[in-house]
PDB file of C-alpha atoms in Angstrom:
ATOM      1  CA  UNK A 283       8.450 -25.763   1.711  1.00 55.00           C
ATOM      2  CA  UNK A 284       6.149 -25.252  -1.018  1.00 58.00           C
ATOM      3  CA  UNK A 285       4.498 -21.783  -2.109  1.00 64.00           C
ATOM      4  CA  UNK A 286       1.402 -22.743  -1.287  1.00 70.00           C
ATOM      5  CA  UNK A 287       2.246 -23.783   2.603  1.00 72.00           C
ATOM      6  CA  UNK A 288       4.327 -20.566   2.558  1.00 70.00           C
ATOM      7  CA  UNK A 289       1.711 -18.299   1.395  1.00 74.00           C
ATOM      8  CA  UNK A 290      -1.015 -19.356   3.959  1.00 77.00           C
ATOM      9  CA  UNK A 291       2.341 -19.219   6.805  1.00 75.00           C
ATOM     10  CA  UNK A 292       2.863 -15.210   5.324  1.00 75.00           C
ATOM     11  CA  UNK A 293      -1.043 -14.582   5.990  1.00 77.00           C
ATOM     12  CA  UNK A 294      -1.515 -16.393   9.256  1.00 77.00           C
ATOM     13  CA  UNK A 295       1.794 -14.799  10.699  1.00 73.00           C
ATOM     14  CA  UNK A 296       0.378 -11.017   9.296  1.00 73.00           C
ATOM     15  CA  UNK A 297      -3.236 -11.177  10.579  1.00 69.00           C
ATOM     16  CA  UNK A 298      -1.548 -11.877  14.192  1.00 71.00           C
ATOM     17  CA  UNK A 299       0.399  -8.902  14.000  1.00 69.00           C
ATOM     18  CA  UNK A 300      -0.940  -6.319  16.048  1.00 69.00           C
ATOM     19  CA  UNK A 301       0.370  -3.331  14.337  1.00 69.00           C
ATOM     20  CA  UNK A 302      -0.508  -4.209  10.960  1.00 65.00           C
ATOM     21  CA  UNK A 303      -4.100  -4.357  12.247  1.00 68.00           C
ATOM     22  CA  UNK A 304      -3.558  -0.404  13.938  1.00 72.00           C
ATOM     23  CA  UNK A 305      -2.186   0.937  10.437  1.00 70.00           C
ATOM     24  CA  UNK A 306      -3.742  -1.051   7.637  1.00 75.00           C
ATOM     25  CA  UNK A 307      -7.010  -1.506   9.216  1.00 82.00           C
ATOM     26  CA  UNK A 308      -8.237  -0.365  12.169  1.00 84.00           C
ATOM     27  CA  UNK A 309      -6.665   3.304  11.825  1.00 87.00           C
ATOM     28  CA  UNK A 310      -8.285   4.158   7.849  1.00 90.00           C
ATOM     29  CA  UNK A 311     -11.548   2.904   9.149  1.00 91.00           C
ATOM     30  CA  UNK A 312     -11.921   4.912  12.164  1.00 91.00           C
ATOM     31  CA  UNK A 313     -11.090   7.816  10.931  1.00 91.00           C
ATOM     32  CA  UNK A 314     -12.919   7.534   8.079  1.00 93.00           C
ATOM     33  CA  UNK A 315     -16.259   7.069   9.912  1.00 93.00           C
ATOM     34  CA  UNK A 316     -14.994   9.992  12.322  1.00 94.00           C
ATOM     35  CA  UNK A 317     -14.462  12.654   9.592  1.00 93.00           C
ATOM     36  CA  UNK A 318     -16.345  11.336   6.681  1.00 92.00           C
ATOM     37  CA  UNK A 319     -19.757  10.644   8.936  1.00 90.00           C
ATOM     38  CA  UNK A 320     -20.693  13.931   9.643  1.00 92.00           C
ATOM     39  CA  UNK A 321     -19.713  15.287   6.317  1.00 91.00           C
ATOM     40  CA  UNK A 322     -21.317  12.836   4.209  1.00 90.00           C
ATOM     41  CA  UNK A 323     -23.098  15.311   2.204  1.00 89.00           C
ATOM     42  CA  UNK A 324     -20.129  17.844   1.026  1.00 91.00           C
ATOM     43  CA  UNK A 325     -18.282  17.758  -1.958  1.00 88.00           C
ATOM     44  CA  UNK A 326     -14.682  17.971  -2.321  1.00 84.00           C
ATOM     45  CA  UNK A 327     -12.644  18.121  -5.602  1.00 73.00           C
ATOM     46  CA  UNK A 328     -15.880  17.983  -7.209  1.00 80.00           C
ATOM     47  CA  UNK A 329     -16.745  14.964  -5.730  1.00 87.00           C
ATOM     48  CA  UNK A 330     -18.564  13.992  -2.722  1.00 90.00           C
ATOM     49  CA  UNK A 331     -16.768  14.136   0.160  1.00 91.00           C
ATOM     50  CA  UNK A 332     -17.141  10.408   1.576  1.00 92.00           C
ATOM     51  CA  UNK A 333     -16.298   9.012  -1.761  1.00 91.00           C
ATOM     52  CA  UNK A 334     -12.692  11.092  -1.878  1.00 90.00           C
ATOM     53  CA  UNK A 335     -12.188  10.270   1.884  1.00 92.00           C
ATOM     54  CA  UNK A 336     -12.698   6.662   1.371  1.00 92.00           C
ATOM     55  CA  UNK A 337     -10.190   6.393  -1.251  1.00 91.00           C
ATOM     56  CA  UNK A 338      -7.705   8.525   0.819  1.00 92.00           C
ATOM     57  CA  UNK A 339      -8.106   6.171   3.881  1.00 93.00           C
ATOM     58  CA  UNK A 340      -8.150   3.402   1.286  1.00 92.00           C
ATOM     59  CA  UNK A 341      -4.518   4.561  -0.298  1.00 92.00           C
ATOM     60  CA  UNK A 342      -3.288   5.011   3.508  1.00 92.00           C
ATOM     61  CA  UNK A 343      -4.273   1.567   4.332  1.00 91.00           C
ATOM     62  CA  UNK A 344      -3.291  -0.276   1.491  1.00 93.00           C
ATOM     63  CA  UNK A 345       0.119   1.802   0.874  1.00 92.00           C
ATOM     64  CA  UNK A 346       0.743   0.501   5.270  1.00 89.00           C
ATOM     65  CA  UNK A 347      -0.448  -3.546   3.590  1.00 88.00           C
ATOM     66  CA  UNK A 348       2.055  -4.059   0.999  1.00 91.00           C
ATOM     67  CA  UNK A 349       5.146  -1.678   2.584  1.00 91.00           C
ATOM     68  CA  UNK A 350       4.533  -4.153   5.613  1.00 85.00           C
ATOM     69  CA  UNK A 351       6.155  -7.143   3.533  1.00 82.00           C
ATOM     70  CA  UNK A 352       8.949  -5.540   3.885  1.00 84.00           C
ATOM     71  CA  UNK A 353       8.808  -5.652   7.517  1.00 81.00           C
ATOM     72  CA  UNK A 354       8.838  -9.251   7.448  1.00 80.00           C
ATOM     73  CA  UNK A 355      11.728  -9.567   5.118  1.00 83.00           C
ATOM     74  CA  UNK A 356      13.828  -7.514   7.876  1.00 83.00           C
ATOM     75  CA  UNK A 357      12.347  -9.698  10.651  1.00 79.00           C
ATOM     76  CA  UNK A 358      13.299 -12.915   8.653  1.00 77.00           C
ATOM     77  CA  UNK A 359      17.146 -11.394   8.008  1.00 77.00           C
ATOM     78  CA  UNK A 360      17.340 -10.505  11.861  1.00 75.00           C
ATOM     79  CA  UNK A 361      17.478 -14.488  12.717  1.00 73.00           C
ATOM     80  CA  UNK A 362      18.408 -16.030   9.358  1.00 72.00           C
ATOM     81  CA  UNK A 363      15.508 -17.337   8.473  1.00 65.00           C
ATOM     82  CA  UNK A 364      15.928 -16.091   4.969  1.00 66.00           C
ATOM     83  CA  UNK A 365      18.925 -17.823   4.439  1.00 66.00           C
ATOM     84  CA  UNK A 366      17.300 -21.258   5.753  1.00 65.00           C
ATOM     85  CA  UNK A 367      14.599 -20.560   2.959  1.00 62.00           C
ATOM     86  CA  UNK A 368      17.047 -20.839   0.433  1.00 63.00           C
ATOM     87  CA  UNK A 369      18.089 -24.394   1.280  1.00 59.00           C
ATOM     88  CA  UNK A 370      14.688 -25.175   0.336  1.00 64.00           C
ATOM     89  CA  UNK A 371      12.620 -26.022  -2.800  1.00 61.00           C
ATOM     90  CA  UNK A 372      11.348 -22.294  -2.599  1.00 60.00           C
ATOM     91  CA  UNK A 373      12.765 -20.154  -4.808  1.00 69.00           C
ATOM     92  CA  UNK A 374      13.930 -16.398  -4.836  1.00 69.00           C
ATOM     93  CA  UNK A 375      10.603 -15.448  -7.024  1.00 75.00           C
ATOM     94  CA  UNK A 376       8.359 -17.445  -5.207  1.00 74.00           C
ATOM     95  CA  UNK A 377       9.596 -16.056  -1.586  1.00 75.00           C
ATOM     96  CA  UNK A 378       9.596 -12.116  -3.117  1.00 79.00           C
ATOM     97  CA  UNK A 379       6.220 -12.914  -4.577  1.00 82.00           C
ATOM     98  CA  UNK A 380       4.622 -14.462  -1.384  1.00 82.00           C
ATOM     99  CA  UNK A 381       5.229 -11.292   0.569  1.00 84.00           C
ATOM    100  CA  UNK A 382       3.569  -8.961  -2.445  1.00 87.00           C
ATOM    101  CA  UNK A 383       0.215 -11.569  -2.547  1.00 87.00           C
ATOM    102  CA  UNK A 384      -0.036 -11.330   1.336  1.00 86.00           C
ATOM    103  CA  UNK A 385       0.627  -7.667   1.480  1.00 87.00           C
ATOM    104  CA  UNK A 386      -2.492  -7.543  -1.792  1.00 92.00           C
ATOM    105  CA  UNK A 387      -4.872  -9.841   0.717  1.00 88.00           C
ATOM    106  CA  UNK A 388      -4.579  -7.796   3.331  1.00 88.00           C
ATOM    107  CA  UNK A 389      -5.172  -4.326   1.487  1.00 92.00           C
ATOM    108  CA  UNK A 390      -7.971  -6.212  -0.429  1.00 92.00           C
ATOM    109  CA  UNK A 391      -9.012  -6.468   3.181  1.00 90.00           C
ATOM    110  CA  UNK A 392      -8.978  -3.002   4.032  1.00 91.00           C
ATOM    111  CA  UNK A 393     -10.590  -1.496   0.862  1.00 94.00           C
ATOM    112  CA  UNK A 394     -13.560  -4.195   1.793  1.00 94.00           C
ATOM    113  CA  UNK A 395     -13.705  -2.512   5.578  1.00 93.00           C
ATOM    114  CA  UNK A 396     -13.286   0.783   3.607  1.00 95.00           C
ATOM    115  CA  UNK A 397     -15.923   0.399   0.918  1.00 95.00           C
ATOM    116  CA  UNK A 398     -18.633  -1.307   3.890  1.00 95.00           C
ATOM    117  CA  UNK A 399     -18.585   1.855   6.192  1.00 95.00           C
ATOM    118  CA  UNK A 400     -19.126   4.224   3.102  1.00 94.00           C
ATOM    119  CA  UNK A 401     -21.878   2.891   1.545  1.00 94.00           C
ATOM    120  CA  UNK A 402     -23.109   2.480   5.201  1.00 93.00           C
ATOM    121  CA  UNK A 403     -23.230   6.603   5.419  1.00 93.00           C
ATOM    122  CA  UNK A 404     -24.304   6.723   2.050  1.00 88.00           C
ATOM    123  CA  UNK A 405     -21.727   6.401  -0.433  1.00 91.00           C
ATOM    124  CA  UNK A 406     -23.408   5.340  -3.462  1.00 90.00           C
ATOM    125  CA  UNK A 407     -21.693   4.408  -7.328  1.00 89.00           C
ATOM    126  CA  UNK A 408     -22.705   2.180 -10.501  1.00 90.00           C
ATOM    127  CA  UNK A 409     -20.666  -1.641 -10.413  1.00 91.00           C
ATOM    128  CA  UNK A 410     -18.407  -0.273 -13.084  1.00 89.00           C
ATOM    129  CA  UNK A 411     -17.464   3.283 -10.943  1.00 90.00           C
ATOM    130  CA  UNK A 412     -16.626   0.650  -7.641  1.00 92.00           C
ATOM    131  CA  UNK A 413     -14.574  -1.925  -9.948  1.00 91.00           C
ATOM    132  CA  UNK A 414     -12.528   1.213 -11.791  1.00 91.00           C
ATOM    133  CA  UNK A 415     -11.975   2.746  -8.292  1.00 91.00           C
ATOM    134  CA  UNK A 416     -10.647  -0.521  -7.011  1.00 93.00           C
ATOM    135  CA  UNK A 417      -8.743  -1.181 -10.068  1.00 93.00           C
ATOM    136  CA  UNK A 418      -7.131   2.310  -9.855  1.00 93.00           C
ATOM    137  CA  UNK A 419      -5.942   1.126  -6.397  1.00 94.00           C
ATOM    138  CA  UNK A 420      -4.421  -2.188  -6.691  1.00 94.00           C
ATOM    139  CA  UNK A 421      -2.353  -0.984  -9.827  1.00 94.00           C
ATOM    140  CA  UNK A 422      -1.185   2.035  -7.349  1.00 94.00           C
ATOM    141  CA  UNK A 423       0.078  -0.398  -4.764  1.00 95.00           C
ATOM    142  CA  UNK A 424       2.564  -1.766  -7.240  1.00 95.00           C
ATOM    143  CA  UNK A 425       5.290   0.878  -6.669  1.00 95.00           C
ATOM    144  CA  UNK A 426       5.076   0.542  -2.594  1.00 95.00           C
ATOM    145  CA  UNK A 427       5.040  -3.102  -3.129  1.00 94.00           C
ATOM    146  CA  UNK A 428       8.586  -3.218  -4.712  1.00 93.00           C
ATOM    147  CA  UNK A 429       9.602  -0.047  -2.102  1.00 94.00           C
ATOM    148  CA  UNK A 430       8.588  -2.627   0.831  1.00 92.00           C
ATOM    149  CA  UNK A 431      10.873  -5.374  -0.803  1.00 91.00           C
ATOM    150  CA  UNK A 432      13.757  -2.786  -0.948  1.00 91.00           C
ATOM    151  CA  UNK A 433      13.233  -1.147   2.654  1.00 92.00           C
ATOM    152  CA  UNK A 434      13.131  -4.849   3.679  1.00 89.00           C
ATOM    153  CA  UNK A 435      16.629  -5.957   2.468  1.00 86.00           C
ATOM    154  CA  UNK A 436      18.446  -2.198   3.595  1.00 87.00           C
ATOM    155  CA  UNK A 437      16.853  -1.508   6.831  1.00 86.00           C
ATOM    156  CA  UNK A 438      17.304  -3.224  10.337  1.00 84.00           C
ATOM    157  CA  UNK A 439      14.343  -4.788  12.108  1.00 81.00           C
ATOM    158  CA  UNK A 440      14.633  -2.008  14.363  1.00 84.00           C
ATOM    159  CA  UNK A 441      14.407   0.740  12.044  1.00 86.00           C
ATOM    160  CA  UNK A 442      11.732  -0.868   9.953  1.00 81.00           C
ATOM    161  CA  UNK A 443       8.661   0.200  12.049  1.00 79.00           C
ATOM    162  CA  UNK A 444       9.695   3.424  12.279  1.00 85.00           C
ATOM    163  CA  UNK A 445      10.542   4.069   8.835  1.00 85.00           C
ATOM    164  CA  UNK A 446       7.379   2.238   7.346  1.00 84.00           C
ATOM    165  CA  UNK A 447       4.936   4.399  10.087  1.00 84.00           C
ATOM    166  CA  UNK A 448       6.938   7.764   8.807  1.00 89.00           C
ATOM    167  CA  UNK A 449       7.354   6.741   5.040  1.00 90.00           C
ATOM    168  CA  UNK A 450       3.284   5.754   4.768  1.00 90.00           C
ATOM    169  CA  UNK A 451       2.211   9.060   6.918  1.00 90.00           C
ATOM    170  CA  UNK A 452       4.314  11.362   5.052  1.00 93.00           C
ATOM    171  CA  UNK A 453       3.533  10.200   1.011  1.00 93.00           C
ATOM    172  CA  UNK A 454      -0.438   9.492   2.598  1.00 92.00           C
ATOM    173  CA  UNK A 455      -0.019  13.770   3.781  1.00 93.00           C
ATOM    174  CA  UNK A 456       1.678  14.452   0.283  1.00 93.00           C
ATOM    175  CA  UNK A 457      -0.832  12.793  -1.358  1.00 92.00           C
ATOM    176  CA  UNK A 458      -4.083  14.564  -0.067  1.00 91.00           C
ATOM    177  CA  UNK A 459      -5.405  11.071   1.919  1.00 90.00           C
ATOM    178  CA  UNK A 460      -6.578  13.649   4.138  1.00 89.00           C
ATOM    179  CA  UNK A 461      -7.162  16.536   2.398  1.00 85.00           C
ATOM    180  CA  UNK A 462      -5.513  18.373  -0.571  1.00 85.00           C
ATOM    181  CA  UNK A 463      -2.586  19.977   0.977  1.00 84.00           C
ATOM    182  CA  UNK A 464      -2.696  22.410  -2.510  1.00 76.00           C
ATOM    183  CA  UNK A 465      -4.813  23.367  -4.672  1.00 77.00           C
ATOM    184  CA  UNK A 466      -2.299  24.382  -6.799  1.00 77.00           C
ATOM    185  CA  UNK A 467       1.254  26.122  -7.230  1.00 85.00           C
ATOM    186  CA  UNK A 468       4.349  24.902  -6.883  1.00 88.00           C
ATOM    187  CA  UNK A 469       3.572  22.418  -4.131  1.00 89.00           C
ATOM    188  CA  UNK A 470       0.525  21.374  -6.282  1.00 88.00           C
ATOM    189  CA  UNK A 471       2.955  20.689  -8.912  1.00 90.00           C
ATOM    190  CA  UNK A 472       5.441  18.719  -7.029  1.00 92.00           C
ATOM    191  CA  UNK A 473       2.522  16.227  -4.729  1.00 93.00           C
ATOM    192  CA  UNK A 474       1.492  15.386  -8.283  1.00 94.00           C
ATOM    193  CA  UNK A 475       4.963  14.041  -8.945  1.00 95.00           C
ATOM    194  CA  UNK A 476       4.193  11.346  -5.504  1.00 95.00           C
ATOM    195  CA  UNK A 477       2.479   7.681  -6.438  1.00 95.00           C
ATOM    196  CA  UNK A 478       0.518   8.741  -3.244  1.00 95.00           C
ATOM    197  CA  UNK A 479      -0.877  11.583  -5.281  1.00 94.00           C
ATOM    198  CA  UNK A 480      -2.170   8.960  -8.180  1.00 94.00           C
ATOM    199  CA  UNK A 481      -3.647   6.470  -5.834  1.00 93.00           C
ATOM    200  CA  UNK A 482      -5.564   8.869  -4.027  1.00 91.00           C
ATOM    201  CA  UNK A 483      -6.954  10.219  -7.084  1.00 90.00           C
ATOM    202  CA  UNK A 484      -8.817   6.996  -7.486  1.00 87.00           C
ATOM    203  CA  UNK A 485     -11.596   7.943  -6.488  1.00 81.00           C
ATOM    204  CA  UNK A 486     -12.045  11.189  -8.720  1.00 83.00           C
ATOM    205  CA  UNK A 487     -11.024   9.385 -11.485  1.00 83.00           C
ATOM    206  CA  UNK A 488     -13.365   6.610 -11.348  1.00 80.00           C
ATOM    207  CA  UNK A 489     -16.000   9.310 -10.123  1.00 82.00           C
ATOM    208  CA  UNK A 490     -15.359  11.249 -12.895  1.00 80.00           C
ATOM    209  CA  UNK A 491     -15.721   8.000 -15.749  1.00 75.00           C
ATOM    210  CA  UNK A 492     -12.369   6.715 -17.067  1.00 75.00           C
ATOM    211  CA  UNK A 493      -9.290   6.055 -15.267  1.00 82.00           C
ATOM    212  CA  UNK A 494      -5.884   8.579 -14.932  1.00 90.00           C
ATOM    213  CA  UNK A 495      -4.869  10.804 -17.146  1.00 91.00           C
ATOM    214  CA  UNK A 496      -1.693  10.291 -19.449  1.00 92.00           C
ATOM    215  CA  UNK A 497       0.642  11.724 -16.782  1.00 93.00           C
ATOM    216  CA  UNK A 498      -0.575   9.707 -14.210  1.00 93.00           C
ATOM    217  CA  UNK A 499       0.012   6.139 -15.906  1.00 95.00           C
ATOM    218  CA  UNK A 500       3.527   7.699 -16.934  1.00 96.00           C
ATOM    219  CA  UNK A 501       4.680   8.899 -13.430  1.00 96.00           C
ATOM    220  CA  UNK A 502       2.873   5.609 -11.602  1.00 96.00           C
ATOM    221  CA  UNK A 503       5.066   3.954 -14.445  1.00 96.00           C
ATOM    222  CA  UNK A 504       8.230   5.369 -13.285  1.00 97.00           C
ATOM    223  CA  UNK A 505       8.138   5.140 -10.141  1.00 96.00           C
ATOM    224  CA  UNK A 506       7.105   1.385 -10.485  1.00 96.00           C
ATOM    225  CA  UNK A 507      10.554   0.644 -12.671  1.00 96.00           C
ATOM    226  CA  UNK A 508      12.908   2.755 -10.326  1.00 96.00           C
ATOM    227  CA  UNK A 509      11.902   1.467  -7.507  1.00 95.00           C
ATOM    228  CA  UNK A 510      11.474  -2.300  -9.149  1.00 93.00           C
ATOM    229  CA  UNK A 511      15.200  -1.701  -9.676  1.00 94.00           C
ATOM    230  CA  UNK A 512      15.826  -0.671  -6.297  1.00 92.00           C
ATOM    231  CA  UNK A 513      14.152  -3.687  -5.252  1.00 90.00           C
ATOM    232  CA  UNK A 514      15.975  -6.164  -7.604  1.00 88.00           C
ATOM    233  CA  UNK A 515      19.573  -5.037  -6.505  1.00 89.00           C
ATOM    234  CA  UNK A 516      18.557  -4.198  -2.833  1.00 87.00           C
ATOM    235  CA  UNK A 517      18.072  -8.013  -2.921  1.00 82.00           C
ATOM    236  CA  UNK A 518      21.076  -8.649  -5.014  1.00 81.00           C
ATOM    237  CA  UNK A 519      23.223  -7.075  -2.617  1.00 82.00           C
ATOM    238  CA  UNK A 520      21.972  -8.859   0.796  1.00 71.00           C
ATOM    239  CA  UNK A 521      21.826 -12.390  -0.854  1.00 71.00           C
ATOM    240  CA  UNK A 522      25.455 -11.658  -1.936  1.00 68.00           C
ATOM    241  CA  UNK A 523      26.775 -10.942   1.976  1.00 59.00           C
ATOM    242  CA  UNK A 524      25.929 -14.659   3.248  1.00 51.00           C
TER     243      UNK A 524
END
């Protein structure tokens, strides 16, 4: 099997998922439209309100997108089918890096969704403010990405769901996708330690002109190498029992 015919396999087997569609997709959007319609014209964070909304449902979808690879890689290690990949052509990189591309296409498909019902209620920003914004959030991803690959190689089938729906809720909560939980404090200081906290923050940055500040590239940094590592000998460690 080639990475090609695996890749489109990884996509078509995703968008049938019913679940995936509830948390990546369908759940952002609604509630989006619910709570950002009627407040389209307050500000929040010194923003308007539709714009931060739309990049908390946004982070919330997205994070749900690429943690949900590593749904699949528990799925696959439940019947063996991991091990069957191995006999083939496909190698270790290729197979990690299929499930990160899918989970990317599918929350490229929810920031679309995302970005459509805002500037349907009026959300309104220059080419450059839209393509920072979006930038802001793919780089954000990359940390969940590699915490999907690890969850994927640790956890049971079984406990997967759970742990992805409680994992995304709680760092989405942390992270002010729905709100600032703090506007500052000790609490304030410790949510600003989360990759939730950066991705959300998107929107004000690109709002604002220019992307994060310092801290925020270093913390979205570390958490992208620790959990990279995690990732790496998560993997390590399963391939090694078979």
């Amino acid at each position: 099997m080639n990475i090609s015919t695996y890749t489109r396999y990884e996509i078509l087997r995703t968008v049938r998922n019913t679940r995936f569609f509830l948390f990546s997709l369908v759940f952002p959007l609604v509630l989006f439209l619910l709570v950002a319609g009627p407040n389209r014209h307050a500000q929040l964070g010194g923003i308007p309100f539709p714009v931060y909304y739309m990049s908390g449902m946004a982070a919330w979808g997205t994070m749900a997108a690429v943690i949900a690879g590593g749904g699949r890689i528990a799925a696959e290690r439940a019947v063996g089918w991991n091990r069957q990949l191995r006999l083939t052509p496909l190698a270790p990189r290729a197979y990690i890096g299929t499930k990160v591309l899918t989970g990317y296409v599918m929350a490229l498909a929810s920031i679309v969704l995302l970005y459509s019902a805002g500037t349907s209620i009026g959300v309104r920003l220059s080419v450059a403010r839209w393509a920072t914004m979006t930038a802001l959030l793919l780089l954000g991803l990359v940390p969940f990405a590699a915490m999907g690959i690890a969850l994927g190689h640790v956890l049971t089938v079984e406990s997967m769901g759970p742990a992805m729906g409680g994992i995304t809720s709680l760092l989405a909560l942390l992270g002010g996708a729905w709100g600032p939980i703090a506007d500052g404090g000790a609490l304030h200081r410790v949510v600003q330690l989360l990759p939730s906290y950066w991705l959300v923050q998107a929107a004000k940055s690109a709002v604002n002109g220019g992307g994060w500040p310092a801290r925020g590239w270093l913390i979205m940094a570390g958490w992208t190498i620790a959990l990279t590592s995690l990732a790496v000998r998560a993997y390590r460690r399963d391939t090694e029992r078979v």
